[in-house]
């Protein structure tokens, strides 16, 4: 089974992840309806996509014409009704179960009955989100990694009631984006975060245990373990708030102390040090 034909993709929530997913979809030739709550947020996402496609033109990875064609495929929207004719809708809003459930209940009403509804959640249960709809068989996880345009992996997550057709449609869509999807079940943290979150929390604990600076810890893990970027730079990229939330969600389900967010990073979150997006986390950033 290869899933069904997809022409139009909806993306709900146009932050760093949603804009990245929309970028990948327009580059792959899909018409994309990108929805966020205000015109300003939609415009910022459009600018972000435009910026990264221009960088590709600058590096001769894309022609100026290809960039124009790709950008023209992105249709910003502030109303959910504009997603009605999408074949697949990918949700990338805030990591809050109630917010996602409220959104999926609305998507269930407005989006064509045979469309697939996918969540990009990183640590919530896809089944819990699907439970807010009357059609849980069409709900799956499509978990992209940050930065979505650069990271090849997509975890295609099957919840208890997901249909084979929905899972295979999401898998084929991810492949057509040029990604390397894997299929997995709806367990806490799925595959990567089940491993990566406790590991990153260990790294943060080592900062205090070994009294090593973030710079030196990052050097240790890039130069000594071959990581493409150090753990502090990675948590700054993902977002300190996102990492704390994912850790709390995993801890609530697994009760493994390694998944609990270390106090140091909870304090950073509480102080508004959110990483790249706030301009400061373990490091300071000029451009966000
Ligand atoms: N969106 C779109 N394009 C982007 C981008 C973004 N956010 N960031 C960078 N790019 C583009 C830029 O155009 C950039 O080129 P310029 O700087 O010339 O403009 C180009 O990509 C290449 O960027 P880099 O030179 O920074 O690329 P790199 O070779 O250094 O690799 C990396 C960057 C892929 C991020 C690499 O460092 C890496 O693999 N890091 C690990 C990332 C990782 O582990 N991510 C997973 C996080 S966990 C997660 O996401 C799960 C979760 O649920 C929270």
XYZ file of C-alpha atoms in Angstrom, residues 22-273:
252
model
C 5.825 24.338 4.647
C 9.174 25.132 2.991
C 9.900 21.454 2.430
C 6.415 20.931 0.957
C 6.537 23.846 -1.508
C 10.030 22.810 -2.586
C 8.668 19.319 -3.266
C 5.996 20.809 -5.562
C 2.911 20.770 -3.329
C 0.396 23.567 -3.020
C 0.550 24.558 0.634
C -2.030 26.335 2.753
C -0.140 27.679 5.788
C -2.371 28.711 8.665
C -1.535 30.805 11.683
C -3.710 32.960 13.892
C -2.642 36.401 12.658
C -1.623 37.855 9.304
C 1.590 39.040 10.927
C 2.598 35.481 11.914
C 1.732 34.264 8.404
C 3.842 37.048 6.895
C 6.806 36.203 9.157
C 6.633 32.562 8.029
C 6.520 33.674 4.391
C 9.602 35.833 4.968
C 11.413 32.964 6.669
C 10.733 30.606 3.757
C 11.672 33.314 1.277
C 14.963 33.927 3.152
C 16.049 30.275 3.227
C 15.088 29.731 -0.435
C 17.130 32.829 -1.331
C 20.130 31.320 0.494
C 19.701 28.261 -1.719
C 19.661 30.499 -4.813
C 22.796 32.276 -3.547
C 24.495 28.881 -3.269
C 23.223 27.737 -6.708
C 21.134 24.979 -5.128
C 17.989 26.510 -6.662
C 17.389 28.797 -9.651
C 15.668 32.157 -9.064
C 12.739 30.857 -11.159
C 12.419 27.715 -9.024
C 12.380 29.911 -5.921
C 9.599 32.088 -7.354
C 7.533 29.042 -8.326
C 8.012 27.488 -4.883
C 7.072 30.719 -3.078
C 3.946 31.090 -5.228
C 2.759 27.683 -3.963
C 2.560 29.002 -0.378
C -0.887 30.379 0.451
C -1.088 31.971 3.907
C -4.387 31.712 5.770
C -5.749 32.867 9.109
C -8.956 30.841 8.929
C -9.090 27.069 9.391
C -11.809 26.803 6.714
C -9.145 27.465 4.078
C -7.708 24.017 4.894
C -10.969 22.327 3.824
C -9.650 20.965 0.506
C -6.243 19.802 1.744
C -5.321 16.128 1.294
C -3.029 16.108 4.335
C -2.884 18.646 7.164
C 0.205 18.755 9.392
C -0.259 20.422 12.772
C 2.771 22.169 14.310
C 1.267 24.396 17.015
C 2.359 24.755 20.654
C 3.128 21.507 22.547
C 0.019 21.617 24.691
C -2.371 18.669 24.699
C -5.523 20.726 25.268
C -4.606 23.186 22.516
C -3.891 20.346 20.089
C -7.099 18.530 21.011
C -9.149 21.700 20.498
C -7.504 22.219 17.101
C -8.009 18.615 15.972
C -11.676 18.751 16.983
C -12.014 21.774 14.672
C -9.960 20.216 11.868
C -12.202 17.161 12.089
C -15.154 19.425 11.298
C -13.676 21.549 8.512
C -11.195 19.348 6.618
C -12.487 16.942 3.965
C -13.436 13.598 5.510
C -10.900 11.571 3.530
C -7.916 13.813 4.346
C -5.147 12.681 6.707
C -4.616 14.756 9.867
C -1.020 14.590 11.130
C 0.504 15.994 14.298
C 4.140 17.039 14.573
C 4.068 16.515 18.342
C 7.450 15.553 19.780
C 6.390 14.025 23.096
C 2.605 13.981 23.439
C 0.509 10.910 22.628
C -0.873 10.869 19.084
C -3.746 8.717 20.363
C -4.678 11.342 22.977
C -4.795 13.968 20.229
C -6.772 11.663 17.892
C -9.314 11.057 20.684
C -10.615 14.611 20.224
C -11.840 13.743 16.704
C -14.700 11.592 15.487
C -12.351 10.039 12.890
C -9.254 8.830 14.811
C -8.419 6.431 11.966
C -7.195 9.362 9.851
C -4.906 10.776 12.565
C -1.174 9.926 12.600
C 2.064 11.468 13.833
C 4.475 13.083 11.355
C 7.363 14.103 13.573
C 9.922 16.301 11.825
C 13.253 17.285 13.369
C 14.648 20.742 13.857
C 15.618 22.368 11.483
C 12.937 20.660 9.373
C 14.399 21.622 5.977
C 17.787 20.138 6.888
C 17.063 17.063 9.008
C 16.189 14.010 6.881
C 14.212 12.058 9.470
C 10.432 11.984 9.814
C 8.933 9.598 12.371
C 5.572 8.391 11.017
C 3.671 7.433 14.138
C 0.835 4.918 14.197
C -1.631 5.404 17.043
C -3.900 2.600 18.211
C -6.711 3.503 15.765
C -4.677 4.927 12.832
C -5.591 3.260 9.527
C -2.964 1.637 7.290
C -4.035 4.072 4.578
C -3.339 7.138 6.780
C 0.055 5.777 7.892
C 1.124 4.930 4.336
C -0.106 8.260 2.959
C 2.018 10.094 5.555
C 5.002 7.840 4.860
C 4.788 8.350 1.080
C 4.359 12.104 1.564
C 7.503 12.279 3.726
C 9.414 10.296 1.085
C 8.183 12.664 -1.634
C 9.554 15.545 0.484
C 12.969 13.905 0.056
C 12.972 12.783 3.702
C 13.914 9.433 5.224
C 10.779 8.401 7.124
C 10.587 5.547 9.626
C 7.406 3.913 10.923
C 6.922 3.548 14.662
C 4.208 3.186 17.271
C 2.748 5.758 19.624
C 5.041 5.259 22.620
C 6.444 8.080 24.823
C 9.060 10.041 22.836
C 8.613 7.648 19.864
C 12.152 6.644 18.766
C 14.560 9.588 18.794
C 13.241 11.615 21.723
C 12.984 8.485 23.900
C 16.760 8.275 23.532
C 17.802 11.889 22.936
C 15.914 13.617 25.750
C 17.430 11.626 28.650
C 20.810 11.909 26.927
C 20.579 15.705 26.631
C 19.448 15.893 30.255
C 22.538 13.869 31.244
C 24.661 16.350 29.283
C 23.107 19.273 31.185
C 23.719 17.508 34.531
C 27.364 16.981 33.534
C 27.741 20.775 33.238
C 27.427 20.988 37.018
C 28.943 17.616 37.928
C 32.158 18.088 35.929
C 32.121 21.880 36.329
C 32.631 22.218 32.585
C 31.500 25.277 30.609
C 28.796 24.934 27.895
C 31.474 25.751 25.292
C 33.765 22.996 26.567
C 30.953 20.474 26.896
C 29.980 21.192 23.289
C 33.596 20.836 22.189
C 33.816 17.554 24.107
C 30.778 16.075 22.376
C 31.604 17.336 18.869
C 35.332 16.579 19.018
C 35.098 13.479 21.205
C 31.843 11.827 20.201
C 31.354 13.082 16.635
C 28.098 14.953 17.302
C 27.314 17.456 14.496
C 26.665 20.122 17.121
C 27.168 20.173 20.894
C 24.315 19.444 23.328
C 24.056 23.034 24.599
C 23.901 24.426 21.061
C 21.339 21.739 20.207
C 19.059 22.516 23.167
C 19.319 26.222 22.250
C 18.274 25.319 18.688
C 15.352 23.128 19.775
C 14.232 25.723 22.361
C 14.757 25.451 26.124
C 10.986 25.601 26.694
C 10.351 22.867 24.128
C 13.048 20.660 25.669
C 11.728 21.174 29.229
C 8.189 20.421 28.117
C 9.239 17.254 26.263
C 11.256 16.135 29.315
C 8.285 16.707 31.630
C 5.968 14.829 29.264
C 8.334 11.850 29.109
C 8.911 11.877 32.872
C 5.150 11.899 33.502
C 4.824 8.715 31.457
C 8.054 6.817 32.127
C 9.013 7.952 35.674
C 12.635 7.548 34.632
C 14.676 10.164 36.577
C 16.920 10.701 33.545
C 13.944 12.070 31.618
C 13.157 14.709 34.295
C 14.420 18.168 33.274
C 17.455 19.212 35.368
C 16.750 22.204 37.690
C 19.314 24.304 35.833
C 17.350 24.205 32.592
C 13.972 24.652 34.292
C 15.388 27.837 35.872
C 16.560 29.019 32.444
C 13.074 28.428 31.030
C 11.479 30.304 33.933
C 13.826 33.246 33.379
C 12.894 33.455 29.688
C 16.217 32.116 28.410
